[in-house]
mmCIF file of C-alpha atoms in Angstrom:
data_model
loop_
_atom_site.group_PDB
_atom_site.id
_atom_site.type_symbol
_atom_site.label_atom_id
_atom_site.label_comp_id
_atom_site.label_asym_id
_atom_site.label_seq_id
_atom_site.Cartn_x
_atom_site.Cartn_y
_atom_site.Cartn_z
ATOM 1 C CA MET A 1 107.044 63.573 -6.143
ATOM 2 C CA LEU A 2 105.796 64.755 -9.551
ATOM 3 C CA ARG A 3 108.415 66.146 -11.875
ATOM 4 C CA ASN A 4 105.938 68.159 -13.937
ATOM 5 C CA PRO A 5 104.508 70.987 -11.725
ATOM 6 C CA PHE A 6 101.741 71.637 -14.295
ATOM 7 C CA ALA A 7 100.285 68.152 -13.932
ATOM 8 C CA LEU A 8 98.174 69.374 -10.967
ATOM 9 C CA VAL A 9 96.674 72.374 -12.757
ATOM 10 C CA GLY A 10 92.947 72.563 -11.937
ATOM 11 C CA THR A 11 93.166 70.300 -8.874
ATOM 12 C CA TYR A 12 93.568 70.784 -5.146
ATOM 13 C CA CYS A 13 96.773 70.049 -3.255
ATOM 14 C CA LEU A 14 96.818 69.486 0.491
ATOM 15 C CA TYR A 15 99.973 70.407 2.370
ATOM 16 C CA HIS A 16 100.532 69.567 6.046
ATOM 17 C CA ARG A 17 103.228 71.123 8.204
ATOM 18 C CA PHE A 18 104.000 70.049 11.747
ATOM 19 C CA ALA A 19 105.542 72.702 13.999
ATOM 20 C CA ASP A 20 106.537 70.439 16.897
ATOM 21 C CA SER A 21 110.129 69.305 16.779
ATOM 22 C CA GLN A 22 109.564 66.537 19.388
ATOM 23 C CA GLY A 23 107.513 64.444 17.011
ATOM 24 C CA ASP A 24 104.093 65.184 18.592
ATOM 25 C CA SER A 25 101.846 65.555 15.556
ATOM 26 C CA SER A 26 98.879 66.975 17.495
ATOM 27 C CA ALA A 27 100.622 70.174 18.505
ATOM 28 C CA GLY A 28 101.058 72.907 15.959
ATOM 29 C CA CYS A 29 99.491 71.095 13.007
ATOM 30 C CA GLU A 30 98.671 73.362 10.103
ATOM 31 C CA ALA A 31 96.866 72.424 6.885
ATOM 32 C CA VAL A 32 97.074 74.567 3.772
ATOM 33 C CA HIS A 33 94.827 74.018 0.731
ATOM 34 C CA ILE A 34 96.272 75.178 -2.551
ATOM 35 C CA TYR A 35 94.301 75.375 -5.805
ATOM 36 C CA LEU A 36 96.333 75.543 -8.968
ATOM 37 C CA ALA A 37 94.276 77.300 -11.625
ATOM 38 C CA PRO A 38 95.202 77.625 -15.291
ATOM 39 C CA ALA A 39 96.039 81.057 -16.616
ATOM 40 C CA PRO A 40 93.168 82.695 -18.541
ATOM 41 C CA ARG A 41 93.381 82.723 -22.285
ATOM 42 C CA PRO A 42 93.501 86.165 -23.927
ATOM 43 C CA ARG A 43 90.598 85.508 -26.295
ATOM 44 C CA THR A 44 88.271 84.590 -23.373
ATOM 45 C CA VAL A 45 88.960 87.942 -21.773
ATOM 46 C CA MET A 46 88.226 89.700 -25.051
ATOM 47 C CA ARG A 47 84.890 87.928 -25.412
ATOM 48 C CA MET A 48 83.822 88.864 -21.910
ATOM 49 C CA HIS A 49 84.817 92.482 -22.524
ATOM 50 C CA ALA A 50 82.774 92.578 -25.742
ATOM 51 C CA PHE A 51 79.769 90.956 -24.029
ATOM 52 C CA ALA A 52 79.879 93.553 -21.211
ATOM 53 C CA GLN A 53 80.014 96.357 -23.736
ATOM 54 C CA ILE A 54 77.046 94.995 -25.684
ATOM 55 C CA ARG A 55 75.052 94.643 -22.493
ATOM 56 C CA LEU A 56 75.780 98.223 -21.473
ATOM 57 C CA THR A 57 74.712 99.516 -24.860
ATOM 58 C CA PHE A 58 71.514 97.467 -24.762
ATOM 59 C CA ASN A 59 70.556 98.827 -21.299
ATOM 60 C CA GLN A 60 71.034 102.395 -22.468
ATOM 61 C CA ASP A 61 68.469 101.969 -25.230
ATOM 62 C CA ARG A 62 65.765 100.584 -22.896
ATOM 63 C CA PRO A 63 63.714 103.135 -20.862
ATOM 64 C CA GLN A 64 64.046 102.974 -17.107
ATOM 65 C CA ARG A 65 61.188 101.480 -15.109
ATOM 66 C CA ASP A 66 61.105 104.371 -12.676
ATOM 67 C CA GLU A 67 60.705 107.010 -15.390
ATOM 68 C CA ASP A 68 57.346 108.746 -15.743
ATOM 69 C CA ASP A 69 55.419 107.365 -18.697
ATOM 70 C CA ALA A 70 53.460 110.644 -19.049
ATOM 71 C CA SER A 71 50.068 108.949 -18.612
ATOM 72 C CA GLY A 72 49.115 111.363 -15.826
ATOM 73 C CA LEU A 73 48.452 108.693 -13.201
ATOM 74 C CA ALA A 74 50.027 109.085 -9.811
ATOM 75 C CA VAL A 75 50.537 105.800 -7.984
ATOM 76 C CA GLN A 76 51.015 105.657 -4.245
ATOM 77 C CA GLU A 77 51.759 102.469 -2.397
ATOM 78 C CA ALA A 78 49.141 101.633 0.212
ATOM 79 C CA LYS A 79 50.474 100.786 3.634
ATOM 80 C CA PRO A 80 48.728 97.864 5.306
ATOM 81 C CA GLU A 81 46.440 98.922 8.134
ATOM 82 C CA LEU A 82 47.284 97.201 11.363
ATOM 83 C CA LYS A 83 44.488 96.408 13.762
ATOM 84 C CA ALA A 84 44.780 95.732 17.445
ATOM 85 C CA PRO A 85 43.874 92.115 18.239
ATOM 86 C CA PRO A 86 40.432 91.565 19.749
ATOM 87 C CA MET A 87 40.482 91.543 23.539
ATOM 88 C CA TYR A 88 38.782 89.023 25.806
ATOM 89 C CA LYS A 89 37.619 89.357 29.400
ATOM 90 C CA VAL A 90 38.414 86.632 31.902
ATOM 91 C CA VAL A 91 35.300 86.351 34.059
ATOM 92 C CA MET A 92 35.225 84.577 37.424
ATOM 93 C CA PHE A 93 31.881 83.229 38.690
ATOM 94 C CA ASN A 94 30.680 82.972 42.296
ATOM 95 C CA ASP A 95 29.864 79.709 44.039
ATOM 96 C CA ASP A 96 28.859 78.898 47.602
ATOM 97 C CA TYR A 97 31.767 76.560 48.423
ATOM 98 C CA THR A 98 35.076 78.192 47.367
ATOM 99 C CA PRO A 99 36.712 80.084 50.271
ATOM 100 C CA MET A 100 37.373 83.796 49.783
ATOM 101 C CA ASP A 101 41.053 83.374 50.709
ATOM 102 C CA PHE A 102 41.466 80.861 47.871
ATOM 103 C CA VAL A 103 39.948 83.313 45.376
ATOM 104 C CA VAL A 104 42.346 86.047 46.537
ATOM 105 C CA GLU A 105 45.254 83.604 46.242
ATOM 106 C CA VAL A 106 44.251 82.751 42.639
ATOM 107 C CA LEU A 107 43.894 86.427 41.697
ATOM 108 C CA GLU A 108 47.322 87.221 43.134
ATOM 109 C CA GLY A 109 49.080 84.164 41.695
ATOM 110 C CA ILE A 110 47.610 83.837 38.227
ATOM 111 C CA PHE A 111 46.481 87.384 37.412
ATOM 112 C CA ASN A 112 49.299 89.197 39.274
ATOM 113 C CA HIS A 113 46.946 91.516 41.153
ATOM 114 C CA SER A 114 48.004 93.193 44.382
ATOM 115 C CA ARG A 115 46.380 92.058 47.637
ATOM 116 C CA GLU A 116 44.050 95.092 47.667
ATOM 117 C CA GLN A 117 42.982 94.684 44.029
ATOM 118 C CA ALA A 118 42.490 90.931 44.454
ATOM 119 C CA THR A 119 40.295 91.554 47.531
ATOM 120 C CA LYS A 120 38.165 94.081 45.601
ATOM 121 C CA ILE A 121 37.652 91.628 42.719
ATOM 122 C CA MET A 122 36.864 88.801 45.142
ATOM 123 C CA LEU A 123 34.190 90.925 46.871
ATOM 124 C CA ALA A 124 32.722 91.858 43.465
ATOM 125 C CA VAL A 125 32.516 88.145 42.591
ATOM 126 C CA HIS A 126 30.870 87.411 45.969
ATOM 127 C CA THR A 127 28.296 90.222 45.830
ATOM 128 C CA GLU A 128 27.527 90.484 42.114
ATOM 129 C CA GLY A 129 27.895 86.804 41.153
ATOM 130 C CA GLN A 130 30.726 87.446 38.683
ATOM 131 C CA ALA A 131 33.615 89.878 38.027
ATOM 132 C CA VAL A 132 36.215 90.555 35.385
ATOM 133 C CA CYS A 133 39.677 89.434 36.457
ATOM 134 C CA GLY A 134 41.558 90.818 33.477
ATOM 135 C CA LEU A 135 41.455 91.818 29.830
ATOM 136 C CA TYR A 136 43.794 89.924 27.449
ATOM 137 C CA THR A 137 44.214 88.663 23.918
ATOM 138 C CA ARG A 138 42.417 85.403 23.196
ATOM 139 C CA ASP A 139 45.344 83.038 23.710
ATOM 140 C CA VAL A 140 46.379 84.609 27.006
ATOM 141 C CA ALA A 141 42.781 84.795 28.252
ATOM 142 C CA GLU A 142 42.179 81.110 27.433
ATOM 143 C CA THR A 143 45.386 80.114 29.161
ATOM 144 C CA LYS A 144 44.615 82.068 32.336
ATOM 145 C CA ALA A 145 41.030 80.720 32.536
ATOM 146 C CA MET A 146 42.332 77.193 32.061
ATOM 147 C CA GLN A 147 44.971 77.685 34.789
ATOM 148 C CA VAL A 148 42.326 78.937 37.250
ATOM 149 C CA ASN A 149 39.962 76.025 36.480
ATOM 150 C CA GLN A 150 42.741 73.443 36.682
ATOM 151 C CA TYR A 151 44.157 74.812 39.946
ATOM 152 C CA ALA A 152 40.668 74.955 41.500
ATOM 153 C CA ARG A 153 40.064 71.290 40.564
ATOM 154 C CA GLU A 154 43.433 70.251 42.013
ATOM 155 C CA CYS A 155 42.494 71.976 45.273
ATOM 156 C CA GLN A 156 38.969 70.450 45.093
ATOM 157 C CA HIS A 157 37.096 73.749 44.738
ATOM 158 C CA PRO A 158 34.271 74.349 42.239
ATOM 159 C CA LEU A 159 35.559 77.789 41.199
ATOM 160 C CA LEU A 160 34.786 78.561 37.541
ATOM 161 C CA CYS A 161 36.454 80.969 35.128
ATOM 162 C CA GLU A 162 35.444 81.668 31.496
ATOM 163 C CA ILE A 163 36.311 84.125 28.761
ATOM 164 C CA GLU A 164 34.034 86.583 26.950
ATOM 165 C CA LYS A 165 34.753 88.813 24.004
ATOM 166 C CA ASP A 166 35.146 92.441 25.029
ATOM 167 C CA GLY A 167 32.809 94.978 23.493
#
């Protein structure tokens, strides 16, 4: 043990205390970190006080940035204009080999249409040669068209879906 308590000034001390009286060191272990700092010198405090006073005086002499400079110009910050992202149509094309039930299944599963809406779109594809399945942002439209084409290939149907820019 050190006889001079000031020998550790400016260093860390680690103190462990064990609360268990049975000798089990894992129960009730507590670590305390102690930092012994030297007392501040009086002249250091005086210098900091003088520096703070000089800084306050200097800031009082300088004009504020927010003050009007009397040039007569009014400045207003422009807010950025937000645009809606461009929308894309997912278009399904007719073929002579894909069953109508499969088209309805795709419209219900991938595009989340009801049975009635899916049947209407399927009949529009059959009679007109193509129909819009949905209107989405580009990433979503590409993903849905890819899912339809991939699922149709897995089921060995020649169903084709593409995207077109809306408007």
